[in-house]
Amino acid sequence: PPLDTIDETHEIVVMLENSIEEWIAAILRLIEQENKRQRPGNGPMAEIEFWRGRNASFTTMYEQLQSQKVQEILEVLRVADSQLLSGFELQMNELRLLYGVAKDNVKFLTTLERHFKNISLGSLPVIIDTVAPMMNALRMVWIISRNLNNEDAMGGILEKVAWEIGQAVINTVRLPDVLLLKNSDAEELIRTAKSGLEKWQSSYEDVRKKIEETGREKRWDFHYTFNLFNDTEYMEARCQNLLDIVKLSAFFHSVVGPELRAVTGESGGGMDDILKRVETLTHPILSVNFNVFDRTHETSWEVQHNKFREKVRQIDICLRVLIDTTYI
């Protein structure tokens, strides 16, 4: 071919190779950018948002590089035996892999979105009703998904669910508010919170047992590696403490009153002292200004809880003295 035609062809190839180099750089920048992407929260909905964001980014780049124009350029460079094609194909294969993972994860996580929204936004009764079907849905994802059926992926999702359930309890059972409710309302609220925490662990154990019984599915041993129950079990214990406090307070308020005064005939300082003690019984708990469900405040909680128990002991002693004095 004429020399000018050869030169012109060479210029075209160089120009197209410049485009290839730009595409390689763009893929590398995108992968680096996405590797720095953080979950936008601590709950399970953040997992869905994370993968939707990655999927949107990878899809845009992947579809652009699959366009007819790009394919024509690649064909020209293949004919020209360009040395840059191998580097481009290497990065394209990496992009294709990441795109496929993100797309697959979004597909499966979307099937869990309704459950995750209930866990994130629902009341405690809604959460309690959601946990078991959500765990069964997670098991199906575990069986079918190619990318979410590993310890890091599924364990991370379950850890986010545990955190979200814990947040629901923290936001619902607040001190001093819960102790200022009617005793029956306070008891019901705390029992519901405790039931939600128990339901979370029992539902996990139920699915884990089913998986072990089949003998065909990979085991669920996430509780050994991830924080699924360490915090929620601590919160259960605090709920039990609060439940005992409400019940003891209700008991003493029902016992110490006009009926006891009528039975004992006591109208002096001894009865008034007991009444005063009962009225101030929950003051150590009402004065708590920290999150009782946070394990880092365990020592502070024990101090206040022990003050309450000492008050209970003193009231019990005073009642025994009063009764003994009355009937001796």
Coordinates of C-alpha atoms in Angstrom, one line a residue:
P1 CA 0.0 0.0 0.0
P2 CA 1.1 3.6 -0.5
L3 CA 3.3 5.1 2.2
D4 CA 0.7 7.8 3.1
T5 CA -1.9 5.1 3.5
I6 CA 0.4 3.2 5.9
D7 CA 1.1 6.4 7.9
E8 CA -2.6 7.2 8.1
T9 CA -3.4 3.7 9.3
H10 CA -0.7 3.9 11.9
E11 CA -2.1 7.2 13.2
I12 CA -5.5 5.6 13.5
V13 CA -4.1 2.7 15.4
V14 CA -2.2 5.0 17.7
M15 CA -5.3 7.1 18.3
L16 CA -7.4 4.0 19.1
E17 CA -4.6 2.6 21.4
N18 CA -4.8 5.9 23.3
S19 CA -8.5 5.2 23.8
I20 CA -7.7 1.7 25.1
E21 CA -5.2 3.1 27.6
E22 CA -7.8 5.6 28.8
W23 CA -10.3 2.7 29.2
I24 CA -7.8 0.7 31.2
A25 CA -7.1 3.6 33.5
A26 CA -10.8 4.3 33.9
I27 CA -11.4 0.6 34.9
L28 CA -8.5 0.8 37.4
R29 CA -9.9 4.0 38.9
L30 CA -13.4 2.6 39.2
I31 CA -12.1 -0.6 40.9
E32 CA -10.0 1.5 43.3
Q33 CA -12.9 3.8 44.0
E34 CA -15.3 0.9 44.7
N35 CA -12.8 -0.9 46.9
K36 CA -12.9 2.2 49.2
R37 CA -16.7 2.2 49.3
Q38 CA -18.1 1.9 52.8
R39 CA -21.4 0.6 54.0
P40 CA -23.7 3.7 54.7
G41 CA -24.8 2.3 58.1
N42 CA -24.6 -0.6 60.5
G43 CA -27.9 -2.3 59.8
P44 CA -28.9 -4.8 57.1
M45 CA -30.4 -2.1 54.8
A46 CA -26.9 -0.7 54.5
E47 CA -25.8 -3.9 52.9
I48 CA -28.4 -3.6 50.2
E49 CA -27.5 0.1 49.6
F50 CA -23.8 -0.8 49.4
W51 CA -24.3 -3.4 46.7
R52 CA -26.8 -1.3 44.8
G53 CA -24.2 1.4 44.7
R54 CA -21.4 -0.9 43.5
N55 CA -23.8 -2.5 41.0
A56 CA -24.8 0.9 39.5
S57 CA -21.1 1.9 39.1
F58 CA -19.9 -1.3 37.6
T59 CA -23.0 -1.6 35.3
T60 CA -22.5 1.9 33.9
M61 CA -18.8 1.2 33.0
Y62 CA -19.5 -2.4 31.8
E63 CA -22.3 -1.4 29.5
Q64 CA -20.3 1.5 28.0
L65 CA -17.4 -0.9 27.2
Q66 CA -19.9 -3.4 25.6
S67 CA -21.2 -0.8 23.2
Q68 CA -21.1 -1.3 19.4
K69 CA -18.6 1.5 19.0
V70 CA -16.1 0.0 21.5
Q71 CA -16.4 -3.4 20.0
E72 CA -15.6 -2.0 16.5
I73 CA -12.5 -0.3 17.9
L74 CA -11.4 -3.5 19.6
E75 CA -11.8 -5.4 16.3
V76 CA -9.7 -2.8 14.4
L77 CA -6.9 -3.3 17.1
R78 CA -7.2 -7.1 16.8
V79 CA -6.6 -6.9 13.1
A80 CA -3.7 -4.5 13.8
D81 CA -2.4 -7.0 16.4
S82 CA -2.1 -4.3 19.0
Q83 CA -0.1 -5.2 22.1
L84 CA -2.4 -3.2 24.4
L85 CA -5.3 -5.6 23.9
S86 CA -4.1 -8.2 26.4
G87 CA -3.9 -5.6 29.1
F88 CA -7.4 -4.3 28.3
E89 CA -8.8 -7.8 28.3
L90 CA -7.2 -8.5 31.7
Q91 CA -8.9 -5.4 33.2
M92 CA -12.1 -6.1 31.4
N93 CA -12.3 -9.6 32.8
E94 CA -11.8 -8.2 36.3
L95 CA -14.6 -5.6 35.7
R96 CA -16.8 -8.4 34.3
L97 CA -16.3 -10.5 37.5
L98 CA -17.0 -7.6 39.8
Y99 CA -20.0 -6.6 37.8
G100 CA -21.4 -10.1 37.9
V101 CA -20.9 -10.4 41.7
A102 CA -22.6 -7.0 42.3
K103 CA -25.5 -7.8 40.1
D104 CA -26.0 -11.3 41.7
N105 CA -25.8 -9.9 45.2
V106 CA -28.4 -7.1 44.5
K107 CA -30.7 -9.7 43.0
F108 CA -30.6 -11.9 46.1
L109 CA -30.5 -9.1 48.7
T110 CA -33.6 -7.5 47.1
T111 CA -35.5 -10.6 48.1
L112 CA -34.7 -9.8 51.7
E113 CA -35.4 -6.1 51.5
R114 CA -39.0 -6.3 52.9
H115 CA -37.7 -8.3 55.9
F116 CA -34.7 -5.9 56.4
K117 CA -37.1 -2.9 56.3
N118 CA -39.3 -4.4 59.0
I119 CA -36.2 -5.1 61.2
S120 CA -34.9 -1.5 60.6
L121 CA -38.1 0.5 60.8
G122 CA -40.7 -1.7 62.5
S123 CA -41.9 -1.8 66.1
L124 CA -40.7 -4.6 68.4
P125 CA -43.9 -6.7 67.7
V126 CA -43.2 -6.3 64.0
I127 CA -39.6 -7.3 64.4
I128 CA -40.6 -10.4 66.5
D129 CA -43.0 -11.5 63.7
T130 CA -40.3 -10.8 61.0
V131 CA -37.3 -12.6 62.5
A132 CA -38.3 -16.3 61.7
P133 CA -39.4 -15.8 58.1
M134 CA -36.4 -13.6 57.5
M135 CA -34.0 -16.3 58.8
N136 CA -35.7 -18.8 56.4
A137 CA -35.2 -16.4 53.5
L138 CA -31.6 -16.0 54.5
R139 CA -31.2 -19.8 54.4
M140 CA -32.6 -19.9 50.9
V141 CA -30.0 -17.2 49.8
W142 CA -27.3 -19.3 51.5
I143 CA -28.3 -22.3 49.4
I144 CA -28.8 -20.6 46.1
S145 CA -26.5 -17.6 45.9
R146 CA -23.0 -18.0 44.5
N147 CA -21.5 -15.1 46.3
L148 CA -23.4 -14.7 49.6
N149 CA -22.9 -18.3 50.7
N150 CA -19.6 -17.8 52.5
E151 CA -18.8 -17.0 56.1
D152 CA -17.8 -13.3 55.6
A153 CA -20.8 -12.4 53.5
M154 CA -23.6 -14.1 55.4
G155 CA -21.9 -13.6 58.8
G156 CA -21.7 -9.9 58.1
I157 CA -25.4 -9.7 57.2
L158 CA -26.4 -11.6 60.3
E159 CA -24.2 -9.3 62.4
K160 CA -26.0 -6.3 61.0
V161 CA -29.4 -7.8 61.8
A162 CA -28.2 -8.4 65.4
W163 CA -27.1 -4.8 65.6
E164 CA -30.4 -3.5 64.2
I165 CA -32.5 -5.6 66.6
G166 CA -30.4 -4.3 69.5
Q167 CA -31.0 -0.7 68.3
A168 CA -34.7 -1.3 68.3
V169 CA -34.5 -2.4 72.0
I170 CA -32.3 0.6 72.9
N171 CA -34.7 3.1 71.2
T172 CA -37.8 1.5 72.8
V173 CA -36.7 0.7 76.3
R174 CA -35.4 4.1 77.5
L175 CA -34.5 5.1 81.0
P176 CA -36.1 6.9 82.8
D177 CA -39.1 6.9 80.5
V178 CA -39.9 3.2 80.9
L179 CA -40.1 3.4 84.7
L180 CA -42.4 6.4 84.5
L181 CA -45.1 4.3 82.7
K182 CA -47.8 2.5 84.5
N183 CA -46.3 -0.7 85.9
S184 CA -48.4 -2.9 83.6
D185 CA -47.3 -0.9 80.5
A186 CA -43.7 -0.9 81.6
E187 CA -43.7 -4.6 82.2
E188 CA -45.3 -5.4 78.8
L189 CA -42.8 -3.1 77.0
I190 CA -39.8 -4.7 78.6
R191 CA -41.1 -8.3 78.1
T192 CA -41.7 -7.5 74.4
A193 CA -38.1 -6.2 74.1
K194 CA -36.7 -9.3 75.9
S195 CA -38.9 -11.6 73.6
G196 CA -37.5 -9.9 70.5
L197 CA -33.9 -10.6 71.7
E198 CA -34.8 -14.2 72.5
K199 CA -36.6 -14.7 69.2
W200 CA -33.5 -13.5 67.3
Q201 CA -31.2 -16.1 68.9
S202 CA -33.8 -19.0 68.8
S203 CA -34.6 -18.4 65.1
Y204 CA -30.9 -18.5 64.3
E205 CA -30.5 -21.7 66.3
D206 CA -33.6 -23.2 64.6
V207 CA -32.2 -22.6 61.1
R208 CA -28.8 -23.8 62.1
K209 CA -30.3 -27.0 63.4
K210 CA -32.3 -27.6 60.2
I211 CA -29.1 -27.1 58.1
E212 CA -27.2 -29.6 60.2
E213 CA -30.0 -32.1 59.9
T214 CA -30.0 -32.0 56.1
G215 CA -26.3 -32.8 56.0
R216 CA -26.1 -31.2 52.5
E217 CA -25.7 -27.6 53.3
K218 CA -22.7 -25.7 54.6
R219 CA -23.0 -25.3 58.4
W220 CA -23.9 -22.0 60.1
D221 CA -21.2 -21.4 62.6
F222 CA -21.2 -17.6 62.3
H223 CA -21.7 -17.1 66.0
Y224 CA -18.2 -18.3 66.7
T225 CA -16.7 -15.5 64.5
F226 CA -19.2 -12.7 64.4
N227 CA -20.9 -10.7 67.2
L228 CA -24.4 -12.2 66.8
F229 CA -25.3 -12.7 70.4
N230 CA -22.7 -11.3 72.7
D231 CA -24.4 -7.9 72.8
T232 CA -28.0 -9.2 72.6
E233 CA -27.5 -11.7 75.4
Y234 CA -26.2 -8.8 77.6
M235 CA -29.2 -6.8 76.6
E236 CA -31.5 -9.7 77.6
A237 CA -29.9 -9.7 81.1
R238 CA -30.5 -6.0 81.4
C239 CA -34.1 -6.4 80.3
Q240 CA -34.5 -9.1 83.1
N241 CA -33.1 -6.6 85.6
L242 CA -35.5 -3.9 84.5
L243 CA -38.4 -6.4 84.6
D244 CA -37.5 -7.4 88.2
I245 CA -37.3 -3.7 89.1
V246 CA -40.7 -3.0 87.8
K247 CA -42.3 -6.0 89.4
L248 CA -40.7 -5.3 92.8
S249 CA -41.7 -1.7 92.7
A250 CA -45.3 -2.7 91.8
F251 CA -45.3 -5.3 94.6
F252 CA -44.1 -2.9 97.3
H253 CA -46.6 -0.2 96.1
S254 CA -49.4 -2.7 96.4
V255 CA -48.3 -4.0 99.8
V256 CA -47.4 -0.8 101.5
G257 CA -50.5 1.4 101.6
P258 CA -53.8 1.9 103.4
E259 CA -54.4 -1.8 103.7
L260 CA -51.1 -2.4 105.5
R261 CA -51.8 0.6 107.8
A262 CA -55.3 -0.8 108.6
V263 CA -53.9 -4.3 109.3
T264 CA -51.1 -3.1 111.5
G265 CA -52.8 -0.1 113.1
E266 CA -49.6 1.7 112.5
S267 CA -50.0 5.4 112.0
G268 CA -46.6 6.7 113.2
G269 CA -43.2 7.3 111.9
G270 CA -42.4 3.6 111.2
M271 CA -45.1 3.4 108.5
D272 CA -44.3 6.8 107.1
D273 CA -40.6 5.8 106.8
I274 CA -41.5 2.6 104.9
L275 CA -43.8 4.6 102.6
K276 CA -41.0 7.1 101.9
R277 CA -38.6 4.3 101.1
V278 CA -41.1 2.7 98.7
E279 CA -41.6 6.0 96.9
T280 CA -37.9 6.5 96.4
L281 CA -37.2 2.8 95.6
T282 CA -36.4 3.3 91.9
H283 CA -34.5 6.6 92.3
P284 CA -31.1 4.9 91.7
I285 CA -32.4 3.6 88.3
L286 CA -34.3 6.8 87.4
S287 CA -31.0 8.7 87.9
V288 CA -29.1 6.6 85.3
N289 CA -27.7 8.8 82.6
F290 CA -26.0 6.2 80.4
N291 CA -27.1 3.5 78.0
V292 CA -27.8 0.5 80.2
F293 CA -27.7 -1.8 77.2
D294 CA -24.1 -0.8 76.4
R295 CA -21.7 -3.3 77.9
T296 CA -19.0 -0.6 78.4
H297 CA -21.3 0.7 81.2
E298 CA -21.7 -2.6 82.9
T299 CA -19.8 -1.5 86.1
S300 CA -21.9 1.7 86.3
W301 CA -25.1 -0.3 85.9
E302 CA -24.1 -2.8 88.6
V303 CA -23.4 0.2 91.0
Q304 CA -26.9 1.6 90.4
H305 CA -28.6 -1.8 90.4
N306 CA -26.9 -2.7 93.7
K307 CA -28.2 0.5 95.2
F308 CA -31.7 -0.5 94.2
R309 CA -31.3 -4.0 95.7
E310 CA -30.0 -2.5 98.9
K311 CA -33.2 -0.3 99.1
V312 CA -35.3 -3.4 98.6
R313 CA -33.4 -5.2 101.4
Q314 CA -34.0 -2.2 103.7
I315 CA -37.7 -2.1 102.9
D316 CA -38.0 -5.8 103.5
I317 CA -36.2 -5.4 106.9
C318 CA -38.5 -2.5 107.9
L319 CA -41.6 -4.4 106.9
R320 CA -40.5 -7.4 109.0
V321 CA -39.9 -5.2 112.0
L322 CA -43.2 -3.5 111.6
I323 CA -45.1 -6.8 111.3
D324 CA -43.2 -8.3 114.2
T325 CA -43.9 -5.3 116.4
T326 CA -47.6 -5.4 115.5
Y327 CA -48.1 -9.0 116.4
I328 CA -45.8 -9.6 119.3

